[in-house]
Amino acid sequence: ESVQQGMLKLLEGSDIEVPVGATSKNAMVPQVTVNTRNILFICGGAFPDLENIIKARLNKQSSIGFNSDLKDKYDNDKNILSKVEFGMIPEFLGRLPIVFSLEGLTEDMLVKIMKEPKNAILKQYQKLLELDEVKLEFDDDALRQIAKKAMEKDTGARALRSIIEEYMLDIMY
C-alpha cells in the first residue's frame, strides 16, 4: 500500500527527482529531474493463489438446503479472475484509465502463438532446417496436440518451446 501511495505522484504527471547510478542508498548520488507527464505507465500485479482467495471470498456465505451454494461452485470457472477486488488501492486504480484482468490462454491462442508472430518458434525451426535444404511443415493436428500438452503443464506459452524441442530433437539430429 505504501508503494502505491508513493506511485500516485508519478501517475499524476509531476517532476520527480531520480538518483543516477546503481547505488540508490548513497546520499551523495547526483539526482536528475524526470517529468512523468508524457510517460505511459502499465501497471501489473501477480498474486500467487489469487484464485483460491477469490473462491474463499465468494463462498463466504453458507447456507443449507436445496437452493444453497456449493463450496466447489467456482472450481471450474475459467473467468474467476474477473471477479477480483484485490491488490490495488482505490486511489491508485482511480488514476488508471483502463483496468482489466488477464485471462488464461486457450488451445487456439497457443496455436496462434506458435504460428503467427514474426519470430514464432515454428518459423524459427523452418528457417533452421531450410539451411540444410529441408522443408519443414507442421500439421494442424500436431499443433493442437502440442497445445494440449502445454495446457496440461499449466505454464502457459512457456511450455511450448520445451515441448517442440523435445519432438524436434530426433528429427534434427
Coordinates of C-alpha atoms in Angstrom, one line a residue:
E1 CA 0.0 0.0 0.0
S2 CA 2.8 2.4 0.8
V3 CA 4.5 1.8 -2.5
Q4 CA 1.2 2.5 -4.3
Q5 CA 0.8 5.7 -2.3
G6 CA 4.3 6.8 -3.4
M7 CA 3.5 6.0 -7.1
L8 CA 0.4 8.2 -7.1
K9 CA 2.7 11.3 -7.7
L10 CA 4.2 9.5 -10.7
L11 CA 0.9 8.8 -12.3
E12 CA -0.3 12.3 -11.9
G13 CA 2.4 13.7 -14.0
S14 CA 4.9 15.6 -11.9
D15 CA 8.6 16.3 -11.7
I16 CA 10.4 13.6 -9.8
E17 CA 14.0 13.5 -8.5
V18 CA 15.6 10.2 -9.6
P19 CA 19.1 9.1 -8.4
V20 CA 21.6 8.4 -11.2
G21 CA 23.7 5.2 -10.8
A22 CA 23.2 1.8 -9.3
T23 CA 23.8 2.8 -5.6
S24 CA 20.5 4.4 -4.6
K25 CA 21.4 4.0 -0.9
N26 CA 24.2 6.5 -1.2
A27 CA 23.1 10.1 -0.3
M28 CA 25.8 11.7 -2.4
V29 CA 24.5 10.3 -5.7
P30 CA 23.6 13.0 -8.3
Q31 CA 19.8 13.5 -8.9
V32 CA 18.1 14.0 -12.3
T33 CA 14.6 15.5 -12.6
V34 CA 12.2 13.5 -14.7
N35 CA 8.8 14.8 -15.8
T36 CA 6.3 11.9 -15.8
R37 CA 3.6 13.8 -17.7
N38 CA 4.2 12.1 -21.1
I39 CA 5.1 8.6 -19.7
L40 CA 2.8 5.7 -20.3
F41 CA 2.5 3.6 -17.2
I42 CA 1.5 0.0 -17.5
C43 CA 0.9 -1.4 -14.0
G44 CA 0.5 -5.1 -13.3
G45 CA 0.4 -7.5 -10.4
A46 CA 1.0 -11.2 -10.0
F47 CA -0.7 -12.6 -7.0
P48 CA 0.0 -16.3 -6.2
D49 CA -3.0 -18.4 -5.4
L50 CA -5.3 -15.5 -6.1
E51 CA -7.9 -17.9 -7.4
N52 CA -8.2 -19.6 -4.0
I53 CA -8.6 -16.2 -2.3
I54 CA -11.4 -15.2 -4.6
K55 CA -13.2 -18.5 -4.2
A56 CA -12.9 -18.2 -0.4
R57 CA -14.4 -14.7 -0.6
L58 CA -17.2 -15.7 -2.9
N59 CA -18.1 -18.8 -0.8
K60 CA -18.2 -16.8 2.5
Q61 CA -21.9 -17.0 2.9
S62 CA -23.0 -20.5 3.9
S63 CA -26.5 -21.9 3.6
I64 CA -28.3 -25.2 3.9
G65 CA -31.0 -26.6 1.7
F66 CA -31.8 -27.1 -2.0
N67 CA -31.0 -23.6 -3.2
S68 CA -27.7 -23.3 -1.3
D69 CA -24.4 -22.6 -3.0
L70 CA -21.9 -25.4 -3.2
K71 CA -18.3 -25.0 -1.9
D72 CA -17.0 -26.1 -5.3
K73 CA -19.3 -23.8 -7.3
Y74 CA -16.3 -21.7 -8.7
D75 CA -13.8 -24.6 -9.1
N76 CA -14.2 -24.8 -12.9
D77 CA -14.9 -21.1 -13.5
K78 CA -12.3 -20.0 -16.1
N79 CA -13.2 -16.3 -15.6
I80 CA -12.7 -16.4 -11.8
L81 CA -10.0 -13.6 -12.1
S82 CA -12.6 -11.2 -13.5
K83 CA -14.2 -11.2 -10.0
V84 CA -11.0 -9.9 -8.4
E85 CA -11.1 -7.0 -5.9
F86 CA -7.6 -7.4 -4.6
G87 CA -4.1 -5.8 -4.5
M88 CA -4.6 -2.2 -5.7
I89 CA -5.8 0.7 -3.5
P90 CA -8.8 2.6 -4.9
E91 CA -6.8 5.9 -5.2
F92 CA -4.3 4.1 -7.4
L93 CA -6.9 2.4 -9.6
G94 CA -8.8 5.7 -10.0
R95 CA -5.8 7.2 -11.8
L96 CA -5.6 4.4 -14.3
P97 CA -7.8 4.9 -17.4
I98 CA -8.1 1.2 -18.3
V99 CA -8.3 -1.6 -15.8
F100 CA -8.8 -5.3 -16.7
S101 CA -7.7 -8.7 -15.6
L102 CA -5.8 -11.1 -17.8
E103 CA -7.3 -14.5 -18.6
G104 CA -5.6 -17.8 -19.1
L105 CA -4.6 -19.0 -22.6
T106 CA -6.8 -21.3 -24.6
E107 CA -5.6 -24.0 -27.0
D108 CA -6.4 -21.8 -30.0
M109 CA -4.3 -19.0 -28.5
L110 CA -1.4 -21.4 -28.0
V111 CA -1.6 -22.5 -31.7
K112 CA -1.6 -18.8 -32.8
I113 CA 1.4 -18.1 -30.6
M114 CA 3.3 -21.0 -32.3
K115 CA 2.4 -19.8 -35.8
E116 CA 1.7 -16.1 -36.1
P117 CA 4.4 -13.9 -34.5
K118 CA 7.2 -12.6 -36.7
N119 CA 9.7 -14.8 -34.8
A120 CA 7.4 -17.6 -33.9
I121 CA 9.0 -20.9 -32.8
L122 CA 7.7 -22.8 -35.9
K123 CA 9.2 -20.2 -38.2
Q124 CA 12.5 -20.5 -36.4
Y125 CA 12.6 -24.3 -36.9
Q126 CA 11.6 -23.9 -40.5
K127 CA 14.3 -21.4 -41.2
L128 CA 16.9 -23.6 -39.3
L129 CA 16.1 -26.7 -41.4
E130 CA 15.9 -24.6 -44.5
L131 CA 19.6 -24.0 -44.1
D132 CA 20.1 -27.8 -44.6
E133 CA 17.7 -27.7 -47.6
V134 CA 14.8 -29.4 -45.7
K135 CA 11.3 -28.1 -46.0
L136 CA 9.5 -28.4 -42.6
E137 CA 5.7 -28.4 -42.4
F138 CA 3.6 -28.7 -39.3
D139 CA 0.1 -30.4 -39.4
D140 CA -2.7 -28.5 -37.6
D141 CA -3.5 -31.7 -35.6
A142 CA 0.1 -31.8 -34.5
L143 CA -0.1 -28.2 -33.3
R144 CA -3.3 -29.0 -31.4
Q145 CA -1.6 -31.9 -29.7
I146 CA 1.4 -29.7 -28.7
A147 CA -1.1 -27.0 -27.4
K148 CA -2.9 -29.7 -25.4
K149 CA 0.3 -30.9 -23.9
A150 CA 1.2 -27.3 -22.9
M151 CA -2.3 -26.9 -21.3
E152 CA -1.6 -30.0 -19.2
K153 CA 1.7 -28.5 -18.0
D154 CA -0.3 -25.3 -17.0
T155 CA 2.7 -23.0 -17.5
G156 CA 1.1 -21.0 -20.4
A157 CA 3.2 -20.3 -23.5
R158 CA 6.5 -21.1 -21.8
A159 CA 5.8 -24.8 -22.2
L160 CA 5.6 -24.6 -26.0
R161 CA 9.3 -24.3 -26.6
S162 CA 10.3 -27.2 -24.4
I163 CA 7.6 -29.5 -26.0
I164 CA 8.6 -28.6 -29.6
E165 CA 12.3 -29.0 -28.8
E166 CA 11.5 -32.5 -27.3
Y167 CA 9.8 -33.5 -30.6
M168 CA 12.3 -31.9 -32.9
L169 CA 15.4 -33.3 -31.2
D170 CA 15.2 -36.7 -33.0
I171 CA 14.2 -35.1 -36.4
M172 CA 17.1 -32.6 -36.4
Y173 CA 19.9 -34.8 -35.2

